[in-house]
Short mmCIF file of C-alpha atoms in Angstrom, two decimals:
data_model
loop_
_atom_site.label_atom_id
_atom_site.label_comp_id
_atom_site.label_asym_id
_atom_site.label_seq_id
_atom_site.Cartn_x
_atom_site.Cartn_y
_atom_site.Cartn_z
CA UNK B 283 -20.39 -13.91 42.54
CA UNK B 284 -23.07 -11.79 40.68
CA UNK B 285 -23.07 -9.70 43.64
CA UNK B 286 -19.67 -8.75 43.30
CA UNK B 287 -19.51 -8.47 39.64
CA UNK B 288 -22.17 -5.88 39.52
CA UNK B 289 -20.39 -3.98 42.95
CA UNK B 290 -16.83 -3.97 40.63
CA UNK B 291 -19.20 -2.71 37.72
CA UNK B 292 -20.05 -0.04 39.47
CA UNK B 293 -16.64 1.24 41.01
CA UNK B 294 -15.33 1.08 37.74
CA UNK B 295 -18.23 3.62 36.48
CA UNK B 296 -17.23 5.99 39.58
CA UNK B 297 -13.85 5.98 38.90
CA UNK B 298 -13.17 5.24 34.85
CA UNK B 299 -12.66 8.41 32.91
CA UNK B 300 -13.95 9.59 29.59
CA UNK B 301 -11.24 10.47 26.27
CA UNK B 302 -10.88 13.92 28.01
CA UNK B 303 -9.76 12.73 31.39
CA UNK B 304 -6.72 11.02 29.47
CA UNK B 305 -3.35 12.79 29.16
CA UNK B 306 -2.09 10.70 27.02
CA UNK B 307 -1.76 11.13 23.64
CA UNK B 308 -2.11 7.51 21.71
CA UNK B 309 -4.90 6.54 24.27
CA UNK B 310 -6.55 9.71 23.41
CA UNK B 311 -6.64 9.67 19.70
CA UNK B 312 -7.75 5.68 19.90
CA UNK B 313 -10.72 6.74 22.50
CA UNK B 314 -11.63 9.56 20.13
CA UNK B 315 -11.45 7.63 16.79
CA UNK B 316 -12.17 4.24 17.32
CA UNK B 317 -13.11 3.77 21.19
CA UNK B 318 -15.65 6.18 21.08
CA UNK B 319 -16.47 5.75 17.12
CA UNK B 320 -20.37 5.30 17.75
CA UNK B 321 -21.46 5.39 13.83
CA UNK B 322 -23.11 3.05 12.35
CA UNK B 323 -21.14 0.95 9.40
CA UNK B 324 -22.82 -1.07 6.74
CA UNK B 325 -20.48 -3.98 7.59
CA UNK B 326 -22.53 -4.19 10.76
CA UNK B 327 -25.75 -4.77 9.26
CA UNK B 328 -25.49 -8.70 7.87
CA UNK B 329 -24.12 -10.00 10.85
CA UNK B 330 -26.33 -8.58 13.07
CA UNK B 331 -29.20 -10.09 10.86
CA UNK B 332 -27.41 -13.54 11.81
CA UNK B 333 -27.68 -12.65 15.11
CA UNK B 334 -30.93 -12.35 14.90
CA UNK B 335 -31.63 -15.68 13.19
CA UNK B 336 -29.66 -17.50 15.76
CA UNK B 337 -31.62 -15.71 18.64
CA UNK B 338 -34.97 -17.04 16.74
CA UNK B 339 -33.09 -20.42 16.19
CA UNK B 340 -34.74 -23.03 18.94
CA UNK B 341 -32.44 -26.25 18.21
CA UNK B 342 -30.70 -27.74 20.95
CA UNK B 343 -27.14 -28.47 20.90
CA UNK B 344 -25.17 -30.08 24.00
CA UNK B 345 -22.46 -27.86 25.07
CA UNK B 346 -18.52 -28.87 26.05
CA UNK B 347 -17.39 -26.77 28.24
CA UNK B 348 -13.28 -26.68 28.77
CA UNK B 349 -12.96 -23.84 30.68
CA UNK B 350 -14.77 -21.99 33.90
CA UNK B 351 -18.59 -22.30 32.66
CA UNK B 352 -21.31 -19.53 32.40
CA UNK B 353 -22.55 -17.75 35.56
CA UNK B 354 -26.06 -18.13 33.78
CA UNK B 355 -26.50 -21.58 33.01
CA UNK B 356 -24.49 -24.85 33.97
CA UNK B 357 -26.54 -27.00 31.66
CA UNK B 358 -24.93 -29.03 28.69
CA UNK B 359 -28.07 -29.16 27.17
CA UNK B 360 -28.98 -25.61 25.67
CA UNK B 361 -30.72 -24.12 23.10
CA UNK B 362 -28.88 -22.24 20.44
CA UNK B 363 -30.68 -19.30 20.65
CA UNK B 364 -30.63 -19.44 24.29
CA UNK B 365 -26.71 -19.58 24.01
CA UNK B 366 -26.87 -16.44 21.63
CA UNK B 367 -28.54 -14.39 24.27
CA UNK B 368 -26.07 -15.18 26.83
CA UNK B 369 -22.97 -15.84 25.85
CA UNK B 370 -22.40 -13.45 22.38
CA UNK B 371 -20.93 -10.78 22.94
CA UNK B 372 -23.37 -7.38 22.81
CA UNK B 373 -23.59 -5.17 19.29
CA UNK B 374 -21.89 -2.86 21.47
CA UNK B 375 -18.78 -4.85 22.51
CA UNK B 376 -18.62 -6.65 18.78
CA UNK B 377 -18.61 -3.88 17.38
CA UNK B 378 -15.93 -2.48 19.19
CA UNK B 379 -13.35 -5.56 18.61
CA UNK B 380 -14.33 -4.98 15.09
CA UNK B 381 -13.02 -1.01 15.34
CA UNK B 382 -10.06 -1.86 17.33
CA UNK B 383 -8.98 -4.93 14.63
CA UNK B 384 -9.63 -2.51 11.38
CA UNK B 385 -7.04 0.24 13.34
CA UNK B 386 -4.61 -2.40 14.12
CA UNK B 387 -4.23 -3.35 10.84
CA UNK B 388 -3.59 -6.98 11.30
CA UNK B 389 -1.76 -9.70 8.53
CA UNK B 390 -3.69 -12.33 11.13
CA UNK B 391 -5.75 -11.78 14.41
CA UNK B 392 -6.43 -15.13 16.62
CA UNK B 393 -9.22 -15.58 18.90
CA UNK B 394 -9.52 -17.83 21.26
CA UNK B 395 -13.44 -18.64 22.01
CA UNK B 396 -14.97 -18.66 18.75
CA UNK B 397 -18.72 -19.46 20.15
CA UNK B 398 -21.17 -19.08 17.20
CA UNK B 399 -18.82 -16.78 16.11
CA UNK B 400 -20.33 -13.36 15.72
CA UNK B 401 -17.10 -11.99 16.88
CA UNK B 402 -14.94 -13.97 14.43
CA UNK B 403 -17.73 -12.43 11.59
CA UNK B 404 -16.82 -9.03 12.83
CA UNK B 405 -12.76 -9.54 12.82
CA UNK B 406 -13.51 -11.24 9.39
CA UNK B 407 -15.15 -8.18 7.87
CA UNK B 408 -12.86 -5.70 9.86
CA UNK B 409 -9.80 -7.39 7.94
CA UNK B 410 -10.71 -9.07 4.64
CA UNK B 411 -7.26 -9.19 3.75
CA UNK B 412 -5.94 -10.91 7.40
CA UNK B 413 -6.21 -14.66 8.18
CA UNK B 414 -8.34 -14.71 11.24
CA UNK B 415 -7.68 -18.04 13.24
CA UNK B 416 -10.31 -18.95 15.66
CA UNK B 417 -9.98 -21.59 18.65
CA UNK B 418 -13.47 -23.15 20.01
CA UNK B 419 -13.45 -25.81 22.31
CA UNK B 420 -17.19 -26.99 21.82
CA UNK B 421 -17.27 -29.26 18.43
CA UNK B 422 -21.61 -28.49 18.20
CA UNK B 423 -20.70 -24.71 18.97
CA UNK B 424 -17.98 -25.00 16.19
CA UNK B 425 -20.51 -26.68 13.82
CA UNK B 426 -23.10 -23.53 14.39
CA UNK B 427 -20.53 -21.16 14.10
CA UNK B 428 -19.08 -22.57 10.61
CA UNK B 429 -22.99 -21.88 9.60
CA UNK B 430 -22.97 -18.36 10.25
CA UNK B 431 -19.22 -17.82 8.18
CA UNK B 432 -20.95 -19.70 5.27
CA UNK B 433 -23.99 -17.80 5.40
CA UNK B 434 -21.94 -14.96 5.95
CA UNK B 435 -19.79 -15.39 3.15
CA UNK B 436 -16.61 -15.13 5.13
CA UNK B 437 -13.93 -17.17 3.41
CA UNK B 438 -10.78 -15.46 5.72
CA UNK B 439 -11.60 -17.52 8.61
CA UNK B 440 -9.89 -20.68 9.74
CA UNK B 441 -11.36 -22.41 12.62
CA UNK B 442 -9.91 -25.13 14.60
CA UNK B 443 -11.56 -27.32 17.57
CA UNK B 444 -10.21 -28.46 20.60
CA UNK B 445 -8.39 -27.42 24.03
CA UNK B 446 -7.27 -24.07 23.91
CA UNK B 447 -3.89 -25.58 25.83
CA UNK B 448 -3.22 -28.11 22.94
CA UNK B 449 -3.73 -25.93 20.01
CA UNK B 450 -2.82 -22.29 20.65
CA UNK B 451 0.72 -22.62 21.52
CA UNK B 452 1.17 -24.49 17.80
CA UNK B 453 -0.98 -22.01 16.39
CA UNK B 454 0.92 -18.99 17.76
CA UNK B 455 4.43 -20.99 16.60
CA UNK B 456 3.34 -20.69 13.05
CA UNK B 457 3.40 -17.20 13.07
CA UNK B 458 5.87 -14.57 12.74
CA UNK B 459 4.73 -12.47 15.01
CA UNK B 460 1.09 -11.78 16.34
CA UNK B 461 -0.59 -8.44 15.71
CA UNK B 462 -3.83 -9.09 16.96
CA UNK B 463 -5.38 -11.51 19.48
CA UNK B 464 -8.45 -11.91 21.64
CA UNK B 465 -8.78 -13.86 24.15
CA UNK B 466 -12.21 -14.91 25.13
CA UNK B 467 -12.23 -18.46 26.32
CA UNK B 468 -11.37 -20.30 29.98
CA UNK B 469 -11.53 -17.19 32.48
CA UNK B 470 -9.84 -19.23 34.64
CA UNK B 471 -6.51 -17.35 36.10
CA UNK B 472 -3.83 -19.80 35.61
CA UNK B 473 -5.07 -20.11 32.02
CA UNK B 474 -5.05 -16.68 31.31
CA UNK B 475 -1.97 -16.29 32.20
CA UNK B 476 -0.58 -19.05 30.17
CA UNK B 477 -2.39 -17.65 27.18
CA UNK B 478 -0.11 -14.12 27.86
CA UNK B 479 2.84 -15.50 28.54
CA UNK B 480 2.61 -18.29 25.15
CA UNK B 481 2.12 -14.94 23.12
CA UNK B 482 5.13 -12.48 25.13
CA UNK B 483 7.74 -13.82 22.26
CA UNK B 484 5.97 -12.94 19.14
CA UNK B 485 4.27 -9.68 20.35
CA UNK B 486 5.57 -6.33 18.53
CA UNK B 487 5.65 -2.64 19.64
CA UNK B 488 2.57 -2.96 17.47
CA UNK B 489 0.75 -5.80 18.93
CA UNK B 490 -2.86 -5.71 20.79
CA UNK B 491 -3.79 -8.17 23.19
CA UNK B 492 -7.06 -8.10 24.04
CA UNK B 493 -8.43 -9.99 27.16
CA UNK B 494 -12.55 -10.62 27.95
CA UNK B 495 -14.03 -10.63 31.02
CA UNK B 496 -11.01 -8.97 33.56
CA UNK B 497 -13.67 -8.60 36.34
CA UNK B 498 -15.35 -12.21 35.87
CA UNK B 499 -13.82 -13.75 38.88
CA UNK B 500 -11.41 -12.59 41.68
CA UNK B 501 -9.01 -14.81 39.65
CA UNK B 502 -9.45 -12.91 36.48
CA UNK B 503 -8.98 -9.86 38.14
CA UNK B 504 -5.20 -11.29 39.56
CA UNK B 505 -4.77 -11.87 36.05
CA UNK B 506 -5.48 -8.69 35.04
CA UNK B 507 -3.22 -6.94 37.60
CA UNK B 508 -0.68 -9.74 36.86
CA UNK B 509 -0.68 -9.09 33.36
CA UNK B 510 -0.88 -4.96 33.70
CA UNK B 511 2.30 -5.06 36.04
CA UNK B 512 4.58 -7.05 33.57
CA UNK B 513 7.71 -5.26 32.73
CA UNK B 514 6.88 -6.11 28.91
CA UNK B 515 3.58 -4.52 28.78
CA UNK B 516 3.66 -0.42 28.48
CA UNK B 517 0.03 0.76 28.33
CA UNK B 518 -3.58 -1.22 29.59
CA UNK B 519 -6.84 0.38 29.03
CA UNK B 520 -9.28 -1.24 31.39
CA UNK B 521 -12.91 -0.77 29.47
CA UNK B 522 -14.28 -3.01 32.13
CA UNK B 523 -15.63 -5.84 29.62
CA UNK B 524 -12.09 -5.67 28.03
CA UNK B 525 -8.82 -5.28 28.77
CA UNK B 526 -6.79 -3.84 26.24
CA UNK B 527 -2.64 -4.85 26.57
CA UNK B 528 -0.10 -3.10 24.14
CA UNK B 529 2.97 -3.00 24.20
CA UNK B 530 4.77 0.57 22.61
CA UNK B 531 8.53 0.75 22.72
CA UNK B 532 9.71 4.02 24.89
CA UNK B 533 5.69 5.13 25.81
CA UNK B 534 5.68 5.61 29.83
CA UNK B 535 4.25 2.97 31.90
CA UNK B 536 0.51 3.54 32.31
CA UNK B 537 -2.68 1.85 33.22
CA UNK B 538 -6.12 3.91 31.98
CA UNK B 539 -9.90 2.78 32.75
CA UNK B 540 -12.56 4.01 30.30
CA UNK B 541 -16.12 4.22 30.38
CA UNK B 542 -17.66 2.72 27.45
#
């Protein structure tokens, strides 16, 4: 499996383009100004310090894992800042949910796979005004991640525990329409899908759907392909890590991969 993650890896580097190998107009402006928005913000700097404390934090914590498991590390026993190393997302990726939330523009963003949510802290501070609901399966995860929003001072987040399968589909019925969700949890292909197809009737020509790990397994990447080729979705922009979904009313059909 590692293997042939690191072989898709590298065809995506040979073929992927940079924002000048686009020819489209909205995919080029979001490479240029948020994609490829390298500067450094000052809302990056306290939750990086938490990541720091939690990679420094040696408590153990015994993991419930719902969904397909780490590639890493099948134990249930872990240690927190073991989990931090592997399983947060990188500065890097974080910070690029956190550009692509604050140029949506979200009233609420979802995100399914809270972990010790770094990535929630980032959608938090990229929308102060937005209600950001995040799904973790793991109650001991959940516990360490309420931590870090109360050190954090992040009072926009509402976090809910449980199976993805039993609590998404009632929290995407209470809204009105969803502008902004991530889906990080499962990475199973079924699953995915699900997750997709639950949040087709409340997506807007506005909407972003964001999807982690598209090259994780051969059944993520049928998901992936799955979801690029419904009739619904208008533009993908395959950043390897990512997937981004939208869904713009009378845009052409087309599927870009970026190097990031």
């Amino acid at each position: 499996m590692i293997i042939q993650f690191i072989t898709d890896y590298l065809k995506h580097r040979l073929t992927a383009k940079t924002r000048h190998g686009t020819h489209s107009p909205f995919v080029y402006k979001l490479a240029d100004e948020v994609i490829y928005d390298f500067t450094d913000k000052s809302e990056y700097k306290n939750i990086e310090a938490q990541r720091k404390k939690l990679f420094n934090d040696d408590s153990s914590i015994t993991v419930t894992d719902l969904g397909a498991g780490s590639h890493l590390n099948k134990n249930r026993t872990k240690k927190i800042s073991q989990i931090a190393k592997n399983a947060l997302k990188s500065p890097k990726l974080a910070q690029l949910i956190y550009r692509l939330a604050e140029n949506t523009k979200p009233k609420s963003a979802i995100e399914l796979g809270t972990c010790l949510g770094i990535t929630s802290a980032y959608l938090a501070k990229a929308c102060p005004k937005a209600q950001i609901i995040t799904i973790e399966g793991c109650p001991q995860t959940a516990g360490v991640a309420k931590n870090n929003f109360e050190d954090l001072n992040l009072t926009n987040i509402e976090l809910h525990v449980g199976n993805f399968d039993l609590i998404l589909p009632d929290v995407i019925a209470k809204q009105p329409t969803l502008d902004f969700v991530y889906i990080d949890g499962n990475h199973r292909k079924d699953a995915t899908l699900n997750y997709f197809k639950w949040c087709l009737p409340k997506v807007t020509e506005d909407s972003l759907l964001i999807f982690d790990d598209i090259y994780w397994s051969q059944g993520m990447k049928e998901a992936w392909e799955e979801i690029k080729n419904h009739p619904d979705v208008t533009v993908t922009i395959d950043l390897f890590w990512i997937g981004l979904v939208y869904f713009k009313k009378g845009q052409a059909k087309e599927h870009f991969k970026l190097k990031i």
